[in-house]
Structure formats: C-alpha cells, structure tokens
CSV table of C-alpha atoms and ligand atoms in Angstrom, one decimal:
chain,number,residue,atom,x,y,z
A,1,LEU,CA,-2.8,18.5,29.2
A,2,LEU,CA,-4.9,17.7,32.2
A,3,GLU,CA,-3.3,14.5,33.3
A,4,VAL,CA,-0.3,12.8,31.7
A,5,SER,CA,-1.0,9.3,30.4
A,6,PRO,CA,1.4,6.6,31.6
A,7,HIS,CA,1.8,5.7,27.9
A,8,ARG,CA,3.1,9.1,27.0
A,9,VAL,CA,6.7,9.0,25.9
A,10,ASN,CA,9.1,11.8,25.4
A,11,ARG,CA,10.8,10.4,22.3
A,12,ALA,CA,9.4,13.4,20.7
A,13,CYS,CA,9.8,13.7,17.0
A,14,PRO,CA,10.6,17.4,16.3
A,15,ILE,CA,8.0,17.5,13.5
A,16,GLY,CA,5.6,15.0,14.9
A,17,LYS,CA,2.8,17.4,15.8
A,18,ARG,CA,2.9,19.4,12.6
A,19,CYS,CA,3.5,17.0,9.7
A,20,GLY,CA,0.4,14.9,10.0
A,21,GLY,CA,2.2,11.7,9.2
A,22,CYS,CA,2.5,10.0,12.6
A,23,ASN,CA,-0.4,10.2,15.0
A,24,PHE,CA,1.2,8.0,17.6
A,25,TRP,CA,4.7,9.5,17.9
A,26,HIS,CA,4.1,10.5,21.5
A,27,MET,CA,2.8,7.1,22.7
A,28,ASP,CA,4.6,3.9,23.7
A,29,TYR,CA,4.5,1.1,21.2
A,30,GLU,CA,2.7,-1.5,23.4
A,31,GLU,CA,-0.2,0.9,23.8
A,32,GLU,CA,-0.2,1.7,20.0
A,33,LEU,CA,-0.4,-2.1,19.3
A,34,ARG,CA,-3.2,-2.5,21.8
A,35,LEU,CA,-5.2,0.4,20.3
A,36,LYS,CA,-4.7,-1.0,16.8
A,37,GLY,CA,-6.0,-4.4,17.8
A,38,GLN,CA,-8.9,-2.9,19.6
A,39,ARG,CA,-9.8,-0.8,16.5
A,40,VAL,CA,-9.8,-3.8,14.2
A,41,ARG,CA,-11.9,-5.8,16.7
A,42,ASP,CA,-14.4,-2.9,17.2
A,43,ALA,CA,-14.8,-2.3,13.5
A,44,ILE,CA,-15.4,-6.0,12.7
A,45,SER,CA,-17.8,-6.6,15.6
A,46,ARG,CA,-19.7,-3.3,15.4
A,47,ILE,CA,-19.9,-2.7,11.7
A,48,GLY,CA,-19.4,-6.3,10.5
A,49,GLY,CA,-21.6,-7.8,13.2
A,50,VAL,CA,-19.2,-10.7,14.0
A,51,ASP,CA,-16.9,-11.0,17.0
A,52,PRO,CA,-13.4,-11.9,15.8
A,53,GLY,CA,-12.2,-12.4,19.5
A,54,GLU,CA,-8.9,-11.0,20.5
A,55,VAL,CA,-7.1,-9.7,17.4
A,56,THR,CA,-3.3,-10.3,17.4
A,57,VAL,CA,-1.3,-7.5,16.0
A,58,LEU,CA,2.1,-8.5,14.6
A,59,PRO,CA,4.5,-5.7,15.6
A,60,GLY,CA,7.0,-4.0,13.3
A,61,THR,CA,10.2,-1.9,13.6
A,62,MET,CA,9.4,1.6,14.7
A,63,GLU,CA,12.0,3.5,12.7
A,64,GLY,CA,13.4,3.6,9.2
A,65,TYR,CA,10.9,1.1,7.8
A,66,ARG,CA,9.4,3.0,4.9
A,67,ASN,CA,10.9,2.2,1.5
A,68,LYS,CA,9.1,4.9,-0.5
A,69,ALA,CA,9.3,8.7,0.1
A,70,GLN,CA,7.6,11.5,-1.7
A,71,PHE,CA,8.8,14.9,-0.7
A,72,PRO,CA,6.9,17.9,-2.2
A,73,VAL,CA,9.2,20.8,-3.1
A,74,GLY,CA,8.4,24.5,-2.9
A,75,ALA,CA,9.9,27.8,-2.2
A,76,SER,CA,10.4,29.4,1.2
A,77,ASP,CA,9.3,33.0,1.9
A,78,PHE,CA,12.8,34.0,1.0
A,79,GLY,CA,12.7,32.2,-2.3
A,80,GLN,CA,14.9,29.3,-1.3
A,81,PRO,CA,13.8,25.8,-2.3
A,82,VAL,CA,12.5,23.6,0.5
A,83,ALA,CA,11.4,20.0,0.6
A,84,GLY,CA,9.5,18.1,3.3
A,85,PHE,CA,5.9,17.1,3.9
A,86,TYR,CA,2.6,18.8,3.6
A,87,MET,CA,1.3,19.9,7.0
A,88,ALA,CA,-1.9,18.1,8.1
A,89,ARG,CA,-4.8,19.1,6.0
A,90,SER,CA,-2.9,21.7,4.0
A,91,HIS,CA,-0.7,22.1,1.0
A,92,GLU,CA,1.8,24.2,2.9
A,93,ILE,CA,5.2,22.5,3.0
A,94,LEU,CA,6.9,21.8,6.3
A,95,PRO,CA,10.6,21.6,5.6
A,96,VAL,CA,12.0,18.3,7.0
A,97,GLN,CA,15.6,17.3,7.7
A,98,ARG,CA,15.0,13.8,9.0
A,99,CYS,CA,11.9,11.7,9.1
A,100,ARG,CA,12.3,8.8,11.5
A,101,ILE,CA,10.0,6.3,9.8
A,102,GLN,CA,11.8,6.8,6.4
A,103,ASP,CA,14.9,4.9,5.3
A,104,PRO,CA,17.8,7.4,6.0
A,105,ARG,CA,18.9,7.2,2.4
A,106,ALA,CA,15.7,9.0,1.3
A,107,ASP,CA,16.6,12.0,3.5
A,108,GLU,CA,20.2,12.0,2.1
A,109,ALA,CA,18.9,12.0,-1.4
A,110,LYS,CA,16.5,14.9,-0.6
A,111,THR,CA,19.3,16.9,0.9
A,112,ALA,CA,21.5,16.4,-2.2
A,113,VAL,CA,18.6,17.5,-4.5
A,114,MET,CA,18.2,20.6,-2.4
A,115,GLU,CA,21.9,21.4,-2.7
A,116,TRP,CA,21.7,20.9,-6.4
A,117,MET,CA,18.8,23.3,-6.7
A,118,GLU,CA,20.6,26.0,-4.8
A,119,LEU,CA,23.9,25.5,-6.6
A,120,GLU,CA,22.4,25.5,-10.1
A,121,ASN,CA,19.6,28.0,-9.4
A,122,ILE,CA,16.9,25.5,-10.2
A,123,SER,CA,13.4,26.8,-9.4
A,124,ALA,CA,10.8,25.1,-7.2
A,125,TYR,CA,7.3,24.6,-8.5
A,126,ASP,CA,4.6,26.9,-7.2
A,127,GLU,CA,1.1,25.4,-7.1
A,128,GLY,CA,-0.6,28.8,-7.2
A,129,SER,CA,1.1,30.1,-10.4
A,130,GLN,CA,1.9,26.7,-11.8
A,131,ARG,CA,5.4,27.9,-12.5
A,132,GLY,CA,8.8,26.7,-11.5
A,133,LEU,CA,10.4,23.3,-12.3
A,134,VAL,CA,10.9,20.8,-9.5
A,135,ARG,CA,7.6,19.5,-7.9
A,136,HIS,CA,8.5,16.4,-5.9
A,137,ILE,CA,11.5,14.3,-4.9
A,138,TYR,CA,10.4,10.6,-5.1
A,139,VAL,CA,12.8,8.0,-3.6
A,140,ARG,CA,12.5,4.2,-3.4
A,141,THR,CA,15.0,2.4,-1.2
A,142,ALA,CA,15.7,-1.4,-1.2
A,143,SER,CA,18.5,-3.6,0.1
A,144,VAL,CA,20.1,-3.6,-3.4
A,145,GLY,CA,20.0,0.2,-3.9
A,146,THR,CA,18.2,3.5,-4.1
A,147,LEU,CA,16.2,4.9,-6.9
A,148,VAL,CA,15.6,8.6,-7.2
A,149,CYS,CA,13.0,10.2,-9.3
A,150,ILE,CA,12.6,13.9,-9.8
A,151,VAL,CA,9.1,15.0,-10.7
A,152,ALA,CA,9.1,18.2,-12.6
A,153,ASN,CA,7.0,20.6,-14.5
A,154,GLY,CA,9.2,20.2,-17.6
A,155,GLY,CA,12.2,18.4,-19.1
A,156,ALA,CA,15.5,17.8,-17.3
A,157,PRO,CA,17.9,20.8,-17.5
A,158,GLU,CA,21.4,20.4,-18.9
A,159,VAL,CA,22.9,20.7,-15.5
A,160,ALA,CA,21.5,17.3,-14.4
A,161,ASP,CA,25.0,15.9,-14.4
A,162,THR,CA,25.8,17.9,-11.3
A,163,LEU,CA,22.7,16.4,-9.7
A,164,LEU,CA,24.0,12.9,-10.4
A,165,GLN,CA,27.4,13.7,-8.9
A,166,LEU,CA,25.8,15.1,-5.7
A,167,LEU,CA,23.5,12.2,-5.4
A,168,GLN,CA,26.2,9.6,-5.9
A,169,ALA,CA,28.2,11.3,-3.2
A,170,ALA,CA,25.3,11.4,-0.8
A,171,VAL,CA,23.8,8.0,-1.5
A,172,PRO,CA,26.6,5.6,-2.4
A,173,ASP,CA,24.2,2.8,-3.4
A,174,LEU,CA,22.3,4.9,-5.9
A,175,VAL,CA,21.2,2.6,-8.8
A,176,GLY,CA,19.1,4.9,-10.9
A,177,LEU,CA,18.1,8.5,-11.5
A,178,VAL,CA,14.8,9.1,-13.3
A,179,TRP,CA,13.2,12.3,-14.5
A,180,ASN,CA,9.4,12.4,-14.6
A,181,ILE,CA,7.4,15.1,-16.3
A,182,ASN,CA,4.1,16.2,-14.7
A,183,ARG,CA,2.7,19.4,-16.0
A,184,ARG,CA,-0.8,18.9,-14.8
A,185,PRO,CA,-2.0,20.9,-11.8
A,186,GLY,CA,-3.6,18.9,-9.0
A,187,ASN,CA,-2.7,16.2,-6.5
A,188,SER,CA,-1.3,13.3,-8.5
A,189,VAL,CA,2.4,13.2,-7.9
A,190,LEU,CA,3.7,11.4,-11.0
A,191,GLY,CA,3.1,12.3,-14.6
A,192,ASP,CA,3.1,9.8,-17.5
A,193,ARG,CA,6.5,10.5,-19.0
A,194,PHE,CA,9.7,9.0,-17.5
A,195,GLU,CA,13.2,9.5,-18.7
A,196,THR,CA,16.1,7.5,-17.2
A,197,LEU,CA,18.9,9.9,-16.8
A,198,TRP,CA,21.3,7.4,-15.3
A,199,GLY,CA,21.4,3.7,-14.2
A,200,GLN,CA,18.7,1.2,-14.8
A,201,GLY,CA,15.3,1.7,-13.2
A,202,CYS,CA,16.5,-0.9,-10.7
A,203,GLY,CA,18.1,-4.3,-10.1
A,204,LEU,CA,15.6,-5.9,-7.9
A,205,LYS,CA,14.2,-9.4,-7.8
A,206,PHE,CA,10.9,-7.6,-7.9
A,207,ARG,CA,10.9,-5.1,-10.7
A,208,LEU,CA,9.0,-1.9,-9.8
A,209,SER,CA,8.0,1.0,-12.0
A,210,PRO,CA,7.5,4.2,-10.1
A,211,ARG,CA,3.8,4.1,-10.9
A,212,SER,CA,3.3,0.6,-9.5
A,213,PHE,CA,2.0,0.0,-6.0
A,214,PHE,CA,4.4,-1.7,-3.6
A,215,GLN,CA,4.0,-2.0,0.1
A,216,VAL,CA,6.2,0.6,1.8
A,217,ASN,CA,7.3,-1.6,4.7
A,218,ARG,CA,9.0,-4.6,3.1
A,219,GLN,CA,9.8,-6.5,6.3
A,220,GLN,CA,6.2,-6.4,7.5
A,221,ALA,CA,4.8,-6.9,4.0
A,222,GLN,CA,6.6,-10.3,4.1
A,223,ARG,CA,4.8,-11.2,7.3
A,224,LEU,CA,1.5,-9.9,5.8
A,225,TYR,CA,2.0,-12.1,2.7
A,226,ASP,CA,3.0,-15.1,4.9
A,227,THR,CA,-0.1,-14.7,7.0
A,228,ALA,CA,-2.4,-14.3,3.9
A,229,LEU,CA,-0.8,-17.4,2.3
A,230,GLU,CA,-1.2,-19.5,5.4
A,231,LEU,CA,-4.9,-18.7,5.6
A,232,ALA,CA,-5.3,-19.4,1.9
A,233,GLN,CA,-4.4,-23.1,2.4
A,234,LEU,CA,-3.2,-23.8,-1.1
A,235,ASP,CA,-2.1,-27.0,-2.7
A,236,ALA,CA,-1.2,-28.1,-6.2
A,237,ASN,CA,-4.8,-28.7,-7.1
A,238,THR,CA,-6.0,-25.2,-6.1
A,239,THR,CA,-6.9,-22.5,-8.7
A,240,ALA,CA,-6.6,-19.1,-7.1
A,241,LEU,CA,-7.6,-15.6,-8.1
A,242,ASP,CA,-5.7,-12.5,-6.8
A,243,LEU,CA,-7.8,-9.3,-7.3
A,244,TYR,CA,-5.9,-6.0,-6.9
A,245,CYS,CA,-2.6,-7.8,-7.4
A,246,GLY,CA,-0.3,-4.8,-8.1
A,247,THR,CA,3.0,-6.1,-9.3
A,248,GLY,CA,2.0,-9.6,-8.5
A,249,THR,CA,3.6,-10.0,-5.1
A,250,ILE,CA,0.9,-12.1,-3.5
A,251,THR,CA,0.1,-13.8,-6.9
A,252,LEU,CA,3.6,-15.1,-7.2
A,253,CYS,CA,3.8,-16.2,-3.6
A,254,MET,CA,0.6,-18.2,-4.2
A,255,ALA,CA,1.8,-19.6,-7.5
A,256,ARG,CA,4.6,-21.4,-5.6
A,257,LYS,CA,2.0,-23.5,-3.8
A,258,ALA,CA,-1.1,-23.5,-6.1
A,259,GLY,CA,-1.8,-25.1,-9.4
A,260,LYS,CA,-2.8,-21.9,-11.2
A,261,VAL,CA,-3.2,-18.3,-10.2
A,262,TYR,CA,-4.8,-15.4,-12.0
A,263,GLY,CA,-3.9,-11.8,-11.1
A,264,VAL,CA,-6.0,-8.7,-11.9
A,265,GLU,CA,-4.8,-5.1,-11.6
A,266,ILE,CA,-5.9,-1.8,-13.1
A,267,ILE,CA,-2.6,-0.1,-13.6
A,268,ASP,CA,-0.9,-1.3,-16.8
A,269,ALA,CA,2.6,-0.5,-15.6
A,270,ALA,CA,2.1,-2.8,-12.6
A,271,ILE,CA,0.8,-5.6,-14.8
A,272,ALA,CA,3.9,-5.2,-17.0
A,273,ASP,CA,6.0,-5.5,-13.8
A,274,ALA,CA,4.0,-8.5,-12.7
A,275,TRP,CA,4.7,-10.4,-15.9
A,276,GLU,CA,8.4,-9.5,-15.7
A,277,ASN,CA,8.5,-10.6,-12.0
A,278,ALA,CA,7.0,-13.9,-12.9
A,279,LYS,CA,9.6,-14.4,-15.6
A,280,ARG,CA,12.5,-13.4,-13.4
A,281,ASN,CA,11.4,-15.8,-10.7
A,282,GLY,CA,10.8,-18.6,-13.2
A,283,ILE,CA,7.1,-18.9,-12.4
A,284,ASP,CA,4.8,-20.0,-15.3
A,285,ASN,CA,1.5,-21.0,-13.7
A,286,VAL,CA,0.2,-17.4,-13.5
A,287,GLU,CA,-1.7,-15.2,-15.8
A,288,PHE,CA,-2.2,-11.4,-15.3
A,289,PHE,CA,-5.0,-9.3,-16.6
A,290,CYS,CA,-5.1,-5.5,-16.7
A,291,ALA,CA,-8.7,-4.7,-15.8
A,292,ASP,CA,-11.0,-3.3,-13.3
A,293,ALA,CA,-11.4,-5.9,-10.5
A,294,GLY,CA,-15.2,-5.8,-10.6
A,295,GLN,CA,-15.4,-6.2,-14.4
A,296,ALA,CA,-12.8,-9.0,-14.3
A,297,ALA,CA,-14.6,-10.8,-11.5
A,298,GLU,CA,-17.9,-10.5,-13.3
A,299,ARG,CA,-16.3,-11.9,-16.5
A,300,PHE,CA,-14.7,-14.8,-14.6
A,301,ALA,CA,-18.1,-15.6,-13.0
A,302,ARG,CA,-19.8,-15.5,-16.4
A,303,GLU,CA,-17.3,-17.7,-18.0
A,304,GLY,CA,-17.6,-20.2,-15.2
A,305,ILE,CA,-14.0,-20.0,-14.0
A,306,ALA,CA,-14.3,-21.3,-10.4
A,307,PRO,CA,-11.3,-20.6,-8.2
A,308,GLN,CA,-11.3,-22.4,-4.9
A,309,VAL,CA,-9.5,-19.4,-3.3
A,310,ILE,CA,-9.9,-15.7,-4.0
A,311,MET,CA,-7.4,-13.2,-2.5
A,312,VAL,CA,-8.4,-9.5,-2.4
A,313,ASP,CA,-6.2,-6.6,-1.4
A,314,PRO,CA,-8.3,-3.5,-2.4
A,315,PRO,CA,-7.4,0.2,-1.8
A,316,ARG,CA,-9.0,1.9,1.3
A,317,LYS,CA,-12.4,2.3,-0.2
A,318,GLY,CA,-12.8,-1.5,-0.1
A,319,LEU,CA,-15.0,-3.6,-2.4
A,320,SER,CA,-18.0,-2.4,-4.3
A,321,PRO,CA,-21.2,-4.5,-3.8
A,322,ALA,CA,-20.8,-5.7,-7.4
A,323,VAL,CA,-17.4,-7.1,-6.7
A,324,VAL,CA,-18.7,-8.9,-3.6
A,325,ASP,CA,-21.6,-10.3,-5.7
A,326,ALA,CA,-19.3,-11.5,-8.5
A,327,MET,CA,-16.9,-13.1,-6.0
A,328,ALA,CA,-19.8,-14.9,-4.2
A,329,GLN,CA,-21.1,-16.1,-7.6
A,330,MET,CA,-17.8,-17.9,-8.2
A,331,ALA,CA,-18.4,-19.7,-5.0
A,332,PRO,CA,-14.8,-20.1,-3.8
A,333,GLU,CA,-14.2,-22.2,-0.6
A,334,ARG,CA,-12.1,-19.5,0.9
A,335,ILE,CA,-11.7,-15.8,0.5
A,336,VAL,CA,-8.7,-14.1,2.1
A,337,TYR,CA,-9.3,-10.4,2.5
A,338,VAL,CA,-6.3,-8.1,3.0
A,339,SER,CA,-7.3,-4.7,4.0
A,340,CYS,CA,-5.8,-1.3,4.9
A,341,ASP,CA,-9.0,0.1,6.4
A,342,PRO,CA,-10.8,-1.7,9.2
A,343,ALA,CA,-14.0,0.2,8.6
A,344,THR,CA,-14.5,-0.7,4.9
A,345,LEU,CA,-13.3,-4.2,5.7
A,346,ALA,CA,-16.0,-4.6,8.3
A,347,ARG,CA,-18.7,-3.2,5.9
A,348,ASP,CA,-17.6,-5.8,3.3
A,349,LEU,CA,-17.6,-8.6,5.9
A,350,ALA,CA,-21.2,-7.9,6.6
A,351,ARG,CA,-22.0,-8.1,2.9
A,352,PHE,CA,-20.1,-11.4,2.5
A,353,SER,CA,-21.9,-12.7,5.5
A,354,GLU,CA,-25.3,-12.1,3.7
A,355,ARG,CA,-23.9,-14.2,0.9
A,356,GLY,CA,-22.9,-17.2,3.0
A,357,TYR,CA,-19.3,-16.3,3.8
A,358,ASP,CA,-18.3,-16.0,7.5
A,359,ALA,CA,-15.3,-14.4,8.9
A,360,ARG,CA,-13.2,-17.0,10.6
A,361,THR,CA,-9.8,-15.6,11.6
A,362,ALA,CA,-8.5,-12.0,11.7
A,363,VAL,CA,-4.9,-11.0,12.1
A,364,ALA,CA,-3.6,-7.5,12.1
A,365,VAL,CA,-0.2,-6.5,10.9
A,366,ASP,CA,1.4,-3.3,12.0
A,367,MET,CA,2.8,-2.1,8.6
A,368,PHE,CA,2.9,1.5,9.7
A,369,PRO,CA,4.2,1.9,13.2
A,370,ARG,CA,3.7,5.3,14.7
A,371,THR,CA,0.9,6.2,12.3
A,372,ALA,CA,-2.8,5.5,12.9
A,373,HIS,CA,-2.9,3.0,10.0
A,374,VAL,CA,-3.3,-0.8,10.5
A,375,GLU,CA,-3.4,-3.6,8.0
A,376,THR,CA,-5.7,-6.6,8.6
A,377,VAL,CA,-6.0,-10.1,7.0
A,378,VAL,CA,-9.3,-11.9,7.4
A,379,LEU,CA,-10.1,-15.5,6.3
A,380,LEU,CA,-13.7,-16.0,5.1
A,381,SER,CA,-15.1,-19.4,4.6
A,382,LYS,CA,-18.2,-20.6,2.8
A,383,LEU,CA,-20.8,-22.1,5.1
A,384,ASN,CA,-20.7,-25.8,4.4
A,385,ALA,CA,-23.9,-26.5,2.4
A,386,LYS,CA,-24.0,-30.1,3.7
A,387,GLN,CA,-24.2,-28.9,7.3
A,388,HIS,CA,-27.0,-26.4,6.7
A,389,ILE,CA,-30.5,-26.9,5.4
A,390,GLU,CA,-32.8,-24.2,4.1
A,391,VAL,CA,-36.3,-24.2,5.6
A,392,GLU,CA,-39.2,-22.4,4.0
A,393,LEU,CA,-41.9,-21.5,6.5
A,394,ASN,CA,-45.4,-20.7,5.7
A,395,LEU,CA,-46.6,-18.0,8.0
A,396,ASP,CA,-49.8,-20.0,9.0
A,397,GLU,CA,-47.5,-22.8,10.3
A,398,LEU,CA,-45.7,-20.5,12.7
A,399,ASP,CA,-48.2,-21.1,15.5
A,400,LEU,CA,-47.2,-24.7,15.5
B,501,LIG,N1,-1.5,-7.0,-3.5
B,501,LIG,C1,-0.6,-6.0,-4.0
B,501,LIG,C2,-1.2,-4.6,-4.3
B,501,LIG,C3,-2.3,-4.1,-3.3
B,501,LIG,S1,-2.6,-2.4,-3.4
B,501,LIG,C4,0.6,-5.9,-3.0
B,501,LIG,O1,0.5,-6.2,-1.9
B,501,LIG,O2,1.7,-5.4,-3.5
B,501,LIG,C5,-4.1,-2.3,-4.3
B,501,LIG,C6,-3.9,-2.4,-5.8
B,501,LIG,O3,-5.2,-2.3,-6.4
B,501,LIG,C7,-3.1,-1.2,-6.4
B,501,LIG,O4,-2.0,-1.8,-7.2
B,501,LIG,C8,-4.1,-0.5,-7.3
B,501,LIG,O5,-3.5,0.0,-8.5
B,501,LIG,C9,-5.1,-1.6,-7.6
B,501,LIG,N2,-6.4,-1.1,-7.9
B,501,LIG,C10,-7.1,0.0,-7.5
B,501,LIG,N3,-8.3,0.0,-8.0
B,501,LIG,C11,-8.5,-1.1,-8.8
B,501,LIG,C12,-9.6,-1.6,-9.6
B,501,LIG,N4,-10.8,-1.0,-9.6
B,501,LIG,N5,-9.4,-2.8,-10.2
B,501,LIG,C13,-8.2,-3.4,-10.1
B,501,LIG,N6,-7.2,-3.0,-9.4
B,501,LIG,C14,-7.3,-1.8,-8.8
C-alpha cells in the first residue's frame, strides 16, 4: 500500500479479502456508488456509443440484504465438516461464521446444520472422490420465514428429525425443510429431485421454488421494479411482453397497469410459480410461456403480436442478435432493458440503435452493495418515423 486512499475504511470484514464475494468491503459507500455510476456511464458511452449523462445510482442497505445463501459443504483437513464460501477462483472452501451481506438467519441455519452433521456423524461431500453426503446448504429468507434446503449426494438419512429440531431452535421462523438430491458431479448446485421433509415449501405472497430465479435483495428489487415500471409508461390499452420473466415478478407488476401482459421464461418451475403467483394475487390479464426468449420473440413477431412495450431482464450474457432482431421486428414503442452487466447492456444498446431504438434514460440500482455488481435499467424509444425521413443519395449527386 503506497498511499492510503481517503475512501479506505477499516470496517474490515474478516473474510473480505479471501472469499471473493465483496470487492468493495474496504471502501466507503459513497465512493462505491460513484464508481458504479461511472462504470455504467463508461460502458454505455464507450461500448454503446451514446452518452447517458450522469447516471443516478439508487443506494441500498449495506448489510444483511441478501435473501438467498448457498454454502458449499466439505471436510476440513481433520475430517470435520465445514461450510462457507469458495475462495476466489477456486473450489477450496473458506469456512465462514458470519457473512455481513447475508440475512443473519442464513448463518444461524448453517451453524445448526454443521452441529447436526457432527452430532450424527453425517459425511460431507468430497468433489474429488464424489463421495460423502451433504454438498450444499441452501437458505432462502423472507419476512414471513426461512426455508432451508439441504443438497445431498443421496437421500435423507433417518436422523433428519434431529436436524429439524436443531434448525427450529436456531431459526425460530423456519417454515420449511427440503431435501434435494444432486448426484451429478460439476458446478450446478441443485439437483432435480426435491423432497419436503417438513413444512410447506413456503407461505409467501410470491411462491418460489428453489430452482426459480428471484432477486436476492428484496428491498432494492422493489425499487428496480418501480423504476422499470415507471419507464414502461403503461396504461389500460397497452399490451406488454416480459422476456426472461422468472417467477413473473415484473410481469405481474405490469399487469396491474397494462391491458395484457405476456411472460416468457425458460425454467419450467419458474413458470409454474408465475402462474401460481398470478392466481394468488388475483391477476388474470397475464399469460406465461415456458420457452427460450429468442424463439418466443421470433414466434410472436411471426404471428404479428405487436406489444407496445417490451421488458427484458436477461442473464449476464445479455441478448443474442436474434432476440434483438425479433424484438425490433415487433416494433414496440418502448423497450425497457433491465441488466445486471453494464458491458453486455452497452453492446446490446448499440445493436438496438442500429435498428432505430435510442437509449433515453439510464438509472442504476445498487442491488449488491459491497460487491462489484450493479444493476441498470434503460429506456429505449423508437425514433419517431414522422419526425425522420429517409433520403437515398446517388453518389453522382454528392457534388451538388
Ligand atoms: N425478471 C425476473 C427474472 C430475471 S433473471 C425477476 O426480476 O425476478 C433472468 C431469467 O431469465 C431467469 O429466470 C432465467 O431462468 C431466465 N432465462 C435464462 N435464459 C433464458 C432464455 N434463453 N430464455 C428465456 N428465459 C431465460
């Protein structure tokens, strides 16, 4: 350290440097927000070729904001089970007592599972030999309760009752305990088989299956959705399309204001949740399709369905050129692009711009304080054909 930055803070996280989760744990929050706004602006202007002006970043709460935790489980050198996080760029597990950005209930649940494993001599999974039982502790926390899912390389042992008792003592608002079987080697955390050992999967207004996507920072997600909705400018005559809709969060928010909303998502469990969420919230002007966003967009375009507004919220890799093409073919008045990666967002903005859609407003939302990630919402509007004319020039005439 040659010179100490005035933005350096000593609120050191004991695992900050090694776990690879938070890149900004040693920086004050004002500086973090400034950097994030700068990053979005740079990406949009350098890669996307348009200047969005100053980008506002909506700040979040710095601690305890995550509602989903996934702790890998392994054995220490002395054979004891440990749970924590993978170290940066490795599969070595760093044991963790407390992670500040997680809801504390996730840590309590993890500690209880560790106690159970020691008490009942339950083995931890070893990636090398692919032996041992418990692979991950997966926890979802909400205002109405906590859901714990144990991911294992086999069925639940008979001593699972003790696990439930320990969990109930450690996490008084436990609403469900689920056992998931994943025997496949490799990186995907959840396997296909779920068995509810106790409770109900959940009691939320938004039903969530473990496999469905849900924003990890609920409070900030609400601000993100509010921002996206405001930019969408819906009214009762609007037909809207929500590509990459997950469990229908944005779709259902839009349905409250629009005439009709279609949602498209590739994971079938999320689509089942989306239909259920529509029903629970008494919303009937939506339709969900389980399909690849690109194929669905092409089909919509072919069938002449012409939504005035298209909302997209793709994973980090952004939109394929085919999706951009199919969207432009539907000729919506507005496109609202929600993105978790400023670089792919900017690349796609450039592609949209070639097809007559210009980026108007960009707002960043800090969904992941302390980490390097930032979420952005951009409004794209179609150039008004009445205010533009196309001119064809013959090269000979250029002298004139
Ligand atoms: N808008 C939702 C979900 C956004 S996350 C919310 O805020 O809750 C992105 C979603 O895109 C995930 O649910 C993921 O399963 C889905 N997805 C990924 N690839 C897809 C594809 N090719 N076609 C359709 N959906 C896809």
